[in-house]
Amino acid sequence: MSRWTISNVSEIIELFKKRGDSEYGGEDVTQLQHALQTAQLAEKENSTAELVVAALLHDFGHLLHDLPDDAPDLGVDDFHETAAESSLSSLFPLAVTEPIKLHVQAKRFLCSTDRSYNSKLSEASITSLELQGGRMSVEELMEFKSHTHWRDAIRLRIWDDLAKDPELETPLLDYYIDFLERASL
Ligand SMILES: [Fe+2]
């Protein structure tokens, strides 16, 4: 796991430009396409700048390590959500970092509470679910709901699952610089 600390917006842009063309684990889109599509879905639902940025950066942790793209298929959890949270927490408020930290747990939450959600998961997502702990217990569900931004994490998760379309057009990364600046501390 990386101990990289991000201290300004240009470092984020640079890292996406350097590493964003890597494959988004087992799907037909790159990390950058996936990030842009997730952010676009957030913006379409009139989210705050903080939540659009959380959507854009929810998988930022994948850019911070050198594990192979198919790490989950190999049985390795890269803990990308906590890597992203710790690297971004000096630049962004909890409204950004908490949904990012919780987006993996949000999948477990949805799998435990929404039967139809299970049937929509991609194969890669089912594989990683087991690695991430499978369904939540009652205690885990309560713990999840004790976080201030748990509802944003659920919304983010739903956009995350939809943002895997290789043909979809989105704004370019630079379009989100303004959101990143507005959401930063
Ligand atoms: Fe994602």
PDB file of C-alpha atoms and ligand atoms in Angstrom:
ATOM      1  CA  MET A   1       0.000   0.000   0.000  1.00  0.00           C
ATOM      2  CA  SER A   2       1.239   3.468  -0.829  1.00  0.00           C
ATOM      3  CA  ARG A   3       1.976   6.185   1.713  1.00  0.00           C
ATOM      4  CA  TRP A   4       1.881   8.784  -1.037  1.00  0.00           C
ATOM      5  CA  THR A   5       0.451  12.117   0.122  1.00  0.00           C
ATOM      6  CA  ILE A   6      -1.233  14.257  -2.514  1.00  0.00           C
ATOM      7  CA  SER A   7      -0.944  17.957  -1.747  1.00  0.00           C
ATOM      8  CA  ASN A   8      -2.335  19.659  -4.846  1.00  0.00           C
ATOM      9  CA  VAL A   9      -4.682  19.159  -7.782  1.00  0.00           C
ATOM     10  CA  SER A  10      -1.925  19.062 -10.396  1.00  0.00           C
ATOM     11  CA  GLU A  11      -0.427  15.931  -8.797  1.00  0.00           C
ATOM     12  CA  ILE A  12      -3.774  14.194  -9.309  1.00  0.00           C
ATOM     13  CA  ILE A  13      -3.942  15.223 -12.971  1.00  0.00           C
ATOM     14  CA  GLU A  14      -0.335  14.123 -13.493  1.00  0.00           C
ATOM     15  CA  LEU A  15      -0.944  10.696 -11.982  1.00  0.00           C
ATOM     16  CA  PHE A  16      -4.031  10.117 -14.135  1.00  0.00           C
ATOM     17  CA  LYS A  17      -2.039  11.146 -17.207  1.00  0.00           C
ATOM     18  CA  LYS A  18       0.827   8.827 -16.252  1.00  0.00           C
ATOM     19  CA  ARG A  19      -1.131   5.773 -15.117  1.00  0.00           C
ATOM     20  CA  GLY A  20      -4.768   6.260 -16.106  1.00  0.00           C
ATOM     21  CA  ASP A  21      -4.507   4.143 -19.248  1.00  0.00           C
ATOM     22  CA  SER A  22      -4.143   0.938 -17.231  1.00  0.00           C
ATOM     23  CA  GLU A  23      -7.004  -1.514 -17.442  1.00  0.00           C
ATOM     24  CA  TYR A  24      -9.855  -1.163 -14.920  1.00  0.00           C
ATOM     25  CA  GLY A  25      -9.644  -4.615 -13.292  1.00  0.00           C
ATOM     26  CA  GLY A  26     -11.204  -7.157 -15.616  1.00  0.00           C
ATOM     27  CA  GLU A  27     -13.444  -4.654 -17.472  1.00  0.00           C
ATOM     28  CA  ASP A  28     -13.291  -3.170 -20.997  1.00  0.00           C
ATOM     29  CA  VAL A  29     -12.458   0.382 -19.878  1.00  0.00           C
ATOM     30  CA  THR A  30      -9.276   2.061 -18.649  1.00  0.00           C
ATOM     31  CA  GLN A  31      -8.923   3.514 -15.157  1.00  0.00           C
ATOM     32  CA  LEU A  32      -9.292   7.018 -16.611  1.00  0.00           C
ATOM     33  CA  GLN A  33     -12.424   6.156 -18.636  1.00  0.00           C
ATOM     34  CA  HIS A  34     -13.945   4.536 -15.567  1.00  0.00           C
ATOM     35  CA  ALA A  35     -13.160   7.568 -13.391  1.00  0.00           C
ATOM     36  CA  LEU A  36     -14.578  10.027 -15.949  1.00  0.00           C
ATOM     37  CA  GLN A  37     -17.742   7.981 -16.464  1.00  0.00           C
ATOM     38  CA  THR A  38     -18.345   7.725 -12.717  1.00  0.00           C
ATOM     39  CA  ALA A  39     -17.868  11.490 -12.310  1.00  0.00           C
ATOM     40  CA  GLN A  40     -20.186  12.179 -15.245  1.00  0.00           C
ATOM     41  CA  LEU A  41     -22.946  10.078 -13.660  1.00  0.00           C
ATOM     42  CA  ALA A  42     -22.491  11.977 -10.385  1.00  0.00           C
ATOM     43  CA  GLU A  43     -22.712  15.333 -12.125  1.00  0.00           C
ATOM     44  CA  LYS A  44     -25.816  14.285 -14.076  1.00  0.00           C
ATOM     45  CA  GLU A  45     -27.554  13.740 -10.744  1.00  0.00           C
ATOM     46  CA  ASN A  46     -26.725  17.286  -9.622  1.00  0.00           C
ATOM     47  CA  SER A  47     -24.271  16.146  -6.967  1.00  0.00           C
ATOM     48  CA  THR A  48     -22.113  18.559  -4.995  1.00  0.00           C
ATOM     49  CA  ALA A  49     -18.578  19.262  -6.258  1.00  0.00           C
ATOM     50  CA  GLU A  50     -17.349  17.089  -3.352  1.00  0.00           C
ATOM     51  CA  LEU A  51     -19.365  14.087  -4.499  1.00  0.00           C
ATOM     52  CA  VAL A  52     -18.375  14.548  -8.163  1.00  0.00           C
ATOM     53  CA  VAL A  53     -14.744  14.565  -7.019  1.00  0.00           C
ATOM     54  CA  ALA A  54     -15.319  11.490  -4.829  1.00  0.00           C
ATOM     55  CA  ALA A  55     -16.730   9.764  -7.921  1.00  0.00           C
ATOM     56  CA  LEU A  56     -13.759  10.843 -10.042  1.00  0.00           C
ATOM     57  CA  LEU A  57     -11.221   9.717  -7.451  1.00  0.00           C
ATOM     58  CA  HIS A  58     -12.939   6.663  -5.938  1.00  0.00           C
ATOM     59  CA  ASP A  59     -10.431   4.269  -7.540  1.00  0.00           C
ATOM     60  CA  PHE A  60      -7.470   6.636  -7.292  1.00  0.00           C
ATOM     61  CA  GLY A  61      -5.844   4.061  -5.005  1.00  0.00           C
ATOM     62  CA  HIS A  62      -5.371   1.781  -8.031  1.00  0.00           C
ATOM     63  CA  LEU A  63      -2.993   4.397  -9.459  1.00  0.00           C
ATOM     64  CA  LEU A  64      -0.885   4.365  -6.303  1.00  0.00           C
ATOM     65  CA  HIS A  65       0.374   0.782  -6.421  1.00  0.00           C
ATOM     66  CA  ASP A  66       2.225  -1.484  -8.803  1.00  0.00           C
ATOM     67  CA  LEU A  67       0.041  -4.555  -8.413  1.00  0.00           C
ATOM     68  CA  PRO A  68      -1.162  -6.083 -11.689  1.00  0.00           C
ATOM     69  CA  ASP A  69      -4.591  -5.011 -13.014  1.00  0.00           C
ATOM     70  CA  ASP A  70      -5.950  -8.504 -12.440  1.00  0.00           C
ATOM     71  CA  ALA A  71      -4.845  -8.596  -8.771  1.00  0.00           C
ATOM     72  CA  PRO A  72      -8.357  -9.559  -7.522  1.00  0.00           C
ATOM     73  CA  ASP A  73      -8.436 -12.484  -9.946  1.00  0.00           C
ATOM     74  CA  LEU A  74      -5.188 -13.636  -8.371  1.00  0.00           C
ATOM     75  CA  GLY A  75      -6.704 -13.465  -4.902  1.00  0.00           C
ATOM     76  CA  VAL A  76      -5.004 -10.205  -3.893  1.00  0.00           C
ATOM     77  CA  ASP A  77      -6.979  -7.345  -2.330  1.00  0.00           C
ATOM     78  CA  ASP A  78      -5.046  -4.110  -2.977  1.00  0.00           C
ATOM     79  CA  PHE A  79      -6.994  -2.098  -0.328  1.00  0.00           C
ATOM     80  CA  HIS A  80      -7.216   0.715  -2.874  1.00  0.00           C
ATOM     81  CA  GLU A  81      -9.982   2.493  -0.972  1.00  0.00           C
ATOM     82  CA  THR A  82      -7.881   3.076   2.131  1.00  0.00           C
ATOM     83  CA  ALA A  83      -4.792   3.964   0.052  1.00  0.00           C
ATOM     84  CA  ALA A  84      -6.824   6.646  -1.741  1.00  0.00           C
ATOM     85  CA  GLU A  85      -8.362   7.970   1.451  1.00  0.00           C
ATOM     86  CA  SER A  86      -5.026   8.372   3.220  1.00  0.00           C
ATOM     87  CA  SER A  87      -3.278   9.956   0.243  1.00  0.00           C
ATOM     88  CA  LEU A  88      -6.104  12.460  -0.374  1.00  0.00           C
ATOM     89  CA  SER A  89      -7.106  13.382   3.177  1.00  0.00           C
ATOM     90  CA  SER A  90      -4.858  16.421   3.517  1.00  0.00           C
ATOM     91  CA  LEU A  91      -6.281  17.964   0.332  1.00  0.00           C
ATOM     92  CA  PHE A  92     -10.012  17.133   0.583  1.00  0.00           C
ATOM     93  CA  PRO A  93     -12.719  17.144   3.290  1.00  0.00           C
ATOM     94  CA  LEU A  94     -14.559  14.067   4.598  1.00  0.00           C
ATOM     95  CA  ALA A  95     -17.363  14.703   2.087  1.00  0.00           C
ATOM     96  CA  VAL A  96     -14.827  13.550  -0.536  1.00  0.00           C
ATOM     97  CA  THR A  97     -12.712  11.017   1.310  1.00  0.00           C
ATOM     98  CA  GLU A  98     -15.432   9.180   3.247  1.00  0.00           C
ATOM     99  CA  PRO A  99     -17.481   8.006   0.253  1.00  0.00           C
ATOM    100  CA  ILE A 100     -14.176   6.904  -1.323  1.00  0.00           C
ATOM    101  CA  LYS A 101     -13.192   4.988   1.812  1.00  0.00           C
ATOM    102  CA  LEU A 102     -16.643   3.359   2.009  1.00  0.00           C
ATOM    103  CA  HIS A 103     -17.286   2.512  -1.651  1.00  0.00           C
ATOM    104  CA  VAL A 104     -16.046  -1.073  -1.364  1.00  0.00           C
ATOM    105  CA  GLN A 105     -18.031  -1.643   1.825  1.00  0.00           C
ATOM    106  CA  ALA A 106     -21.010  -0.066   0.024  1.00  0.00           C
ATOM    107  CA  LYS A 107     -20.995  -2.978  -2.398  1.00  0.00           C
ATOM    108  CA  ARG A 108     -21.140  -5.375   0.558  1.00  0.00           C
ATOM    109  CA  PHE A 109     -23.960  -3.247   2.035  1.00  0.00           C
ATOM    110  CA  LEU A 110     -25.987  -3.353  -1.202  1.00  0.00           C
ATOM    111  CA  CYS A 111     -25.409  -7.088  -1.637  1.00  0.00           C
ATOM    112  CA  SER A 112     -26.779  -7.586   1.872  1.00  0.00           C
ATOM    113  CA  THR A 113     -29.837  -5.360   1.537  1.00  0.00           C
ATOM    114  CA  ASP A 114     -30.891  -5.334  -2.128  1.00  0.00           C
ATOM    115  CA  ARG A 115     -31.597  -8.638  -3.841  1.00  0.00           C
ATOM    116  CA  SER A 116     -31.807  -7.145  -7.328  1.00  0.00           C
ATOM    117  CA  TYR A 117     -28.369  -5.536  -6.872  1.00  0.00           C
ATOM    118  CA  ASN A 118     -26.699  -8.957  -6.707  1.00  0.00           C
ATOM    119  CA  SER A 119     -27.998  -9.975 -10.105  1.00  0.00           C
ATOM    120  CA  LYS A 120     -26.514  -6.854 -11.756  1.00  0.00           C
ATOM    121  CA  LEU A 121     -22.907  -7.387 -10.610  1.00  0.00           C
ATOM    122  CA  SER A 122     -20.282  -8.134 -13.257  1.00  0.00           C
ATOM    123  CA  GLU A 123     -18.169 -11.270 -12.954  1.00  0.00           C
ATOM    124  CA  ALA A 124     -15.070  -9.297 -11.902  1.00  0.00           C
ATOM    125  CA  SER A 125     -17.157  -7.572  -9.232  1.00  0.00           C
ATOM    126  CA  ILE A 126     -18.420 -10.886  -7.830  1.00  0.00           C
ATOM    127  CA  THR A 127     -14.847 -12.199  -7.589  1.00  0.00           C
ATOM    128  CA  SER A 128     -13.658  -9.114  -5.710  1.00  0.00           C
ATOM    129  CA  LEU A 129     -16.709  -9.164  -3.387  1.00  0.00           C
ATOM    130  CA  GLU A 130     -15.561 -12.424  -1.836  1.00  0.00           C
ATOM    131  CA  LEU A 131     -12.093 -10.986  -1.280  1.00  0.00           C
ATOM    132  CA  GLN A 132     -13.644  -7.914   0.329  1.00  0.00           C
ATOM    133  CA  GLY A 133     -15.560  -9.943   2.912  1.00  0.00           C
ATOM    134  CA  GLY A 134     -18.806 -11.002   1.177  1.00  0.00           C
ATOM    135  CA  ARG A 135     -22.180 -10.017   2.642  1.00  0.00           C
ATOM    136  CA  MET A 136     -22.385  -7.901   5.821  1.00  0.00           C
ATOM    137  CA  SER A 137     -23.591  -9.076   9.205  1.00  0.00           C
ATOM    138  CA  VAL A 138     -26.268  -7.058  11.069  1.00  0.00           C
ATOM    139  CA  GLU A 139     -23.514  -5.453  13.177  1.00  0.00           C
ATOM    140  CA  GLU A 140     -21.544  -4.523  10.072  1.00  0.00           C
ATOM    141  CA  LEU A 141     -24.640  -2.979   8.475  1.00  0.00           C
ATOM    142  CA  MET A 142     -25.162  -0.829  11.570  1.00  0.00           C
ATOM    143  CA  GLU A 143     -21.530   0.182  11.675  1.00  0.00           C
ATOM    144  CA  PHE A 144     -21.680   1.189   8.009  1.00  0.00           C
ATOM    145  CA  LYS A 145     -24.717   3.396   8.642  1.00  0.00           C
ATOM    146  CA  SER A 146     -22.941   5.167  11.497  1.00  0.00           C
ATOM    147  CA  HIS A 147     -20.726   7.028   8.984  1.00  0.00           C
ATOM    148  CA  THR A 148     -21.881  10.564   8.129  1.00  0.00           C
ATOM    149  CA  HIS A 149     -21.532  10.067   4.367  1.00  0.00           C
ATOM    150  CA  TRP A 150     -22.789   6.491   4.034  1.00  0.00           C
ATOM    151  CA  ARG A 151     -25.620   7.495   1.700  1.00  0.00           C
ATOM    152  CA  ASP A 152     -23.154   9.211  -0.647  1.00  0.00           C
ATOM    153  CA  ALA A 153     -21.063   6.032  -0.609  1.00  0.00           C
ATOM    154  CA  ILE A 154     -24.104   4.055  -1.777  1.00  0.00           C
ATOM    155  CA  ARG A 155     -24.820   6.544  -4.577  1.00  0.00           C
ATOM    156  CA  LEU A 156     -21.165   6.438  -5.600  1.00  0.00           C
ATOM    157  CA  ARG A 157     -21.231   2.645  -5.660  1.00  0.00           C
ATOM    158  CA  ILE A 158     -24.204   2.576  -8.003  1.00  0.00           C
ATOM    159  CA  TRP A 159     -22.474   4.961 -10.446  1.00  0.00           C
ATOM    160  CA  ASP A 160     -19.271   2.930 -10.088  1.00  0.00           C
ATOM    161  CA  ASP A 161     -21.068  -0.228 -11.222  1.00  0.00           C
ATOM    162  CA  LEU A 162     -22.515   1.540 -14.262  1.00  0.00           C
ATOM    163  CA  ALA A 163     -19.292   3.223 -15.401  1.00  0.00           C
ATOM    164  CA  LYS A 164     -17.895   0.402 -17.515  1.00  0.00           C
ATOM    165  CA  ASP A 165     -19.046   1.261 -21.042  1.00  0.00           C
ATOM    166  CA  PRO A 166     -16.148   1.239 -23.543  1.00  0.00           C
ATOM    167  CA  GLU A 167     -18.162   3.321 -26.049  1.00  0.00           C
ATOM    168  CA  LEU A 168     -19.432   6.076 -23.751  1.00  0.00           C
ATOM    169  CA  GLU A 169     -18.152   9.615 -24.333  1.00  0.00           C
ATOM    170  CA  THR A 170     -17.370  11.863 -21.384  1.00  0.00           C
ATOM    171  CA  PRO A 171     -15.802  15.274 -20.783  1.00  0.00           C
ATOM    172  CA  LEU A 172     -11.981  15.195 -20.714  1.00  0.00           C
ATOM    173  CA  LEU A 173     -10.054  15.083 -17.455  1.00  0.00           C
ATOM    174  CA  ASP A 174      -9.263  18.818 -17.554  1.00  0.00           C
ATOM    175  CA  TYR A 175     -12.988  19.559 -17.313  1.00  0.00           C
ATOM    176  CA  TYR A 176     -12.887  18.283 -13.728  1.00  0.00           C
ATOM    177  CA  ILE A 177     -10.029  20.560 -12.597  1.00  0.00           C
ATOM    178  CA  ASP A 178     -12.579  23.169 -11.591  1.00  0.00           C
ATOM    179  CA  PHE A 179     -14.483  20.590  -9.466  1.00  0.00           C
ATOM    180  CA  LEU A 180     -11.210  19.445  -7.876  1.00  0.00           C
ATOM    181  CA  GLU A 181     -10.267  23.027  -7.000  1.00  0.00           C
ATOM    182  CA  ARG A 182     -13.720  23.806  -5.592  1.00  0.00           C
ATOM    183  CA  ALA A 183     -13.825  20.651  -3.465  1.00  0.00           C
ATOM    184  CA  SER A 184     -10.314  21.019  -2.028  1.00  0.00           C
ATOM    185  CA  LEU A 185      -9.638  22.385   1.460  1.00  0.00           C
TER     186      LEU A 185
HETATM  187 FE    FE B   1     -14.684   1.700  -9.517  1.00  0.00          FE
END
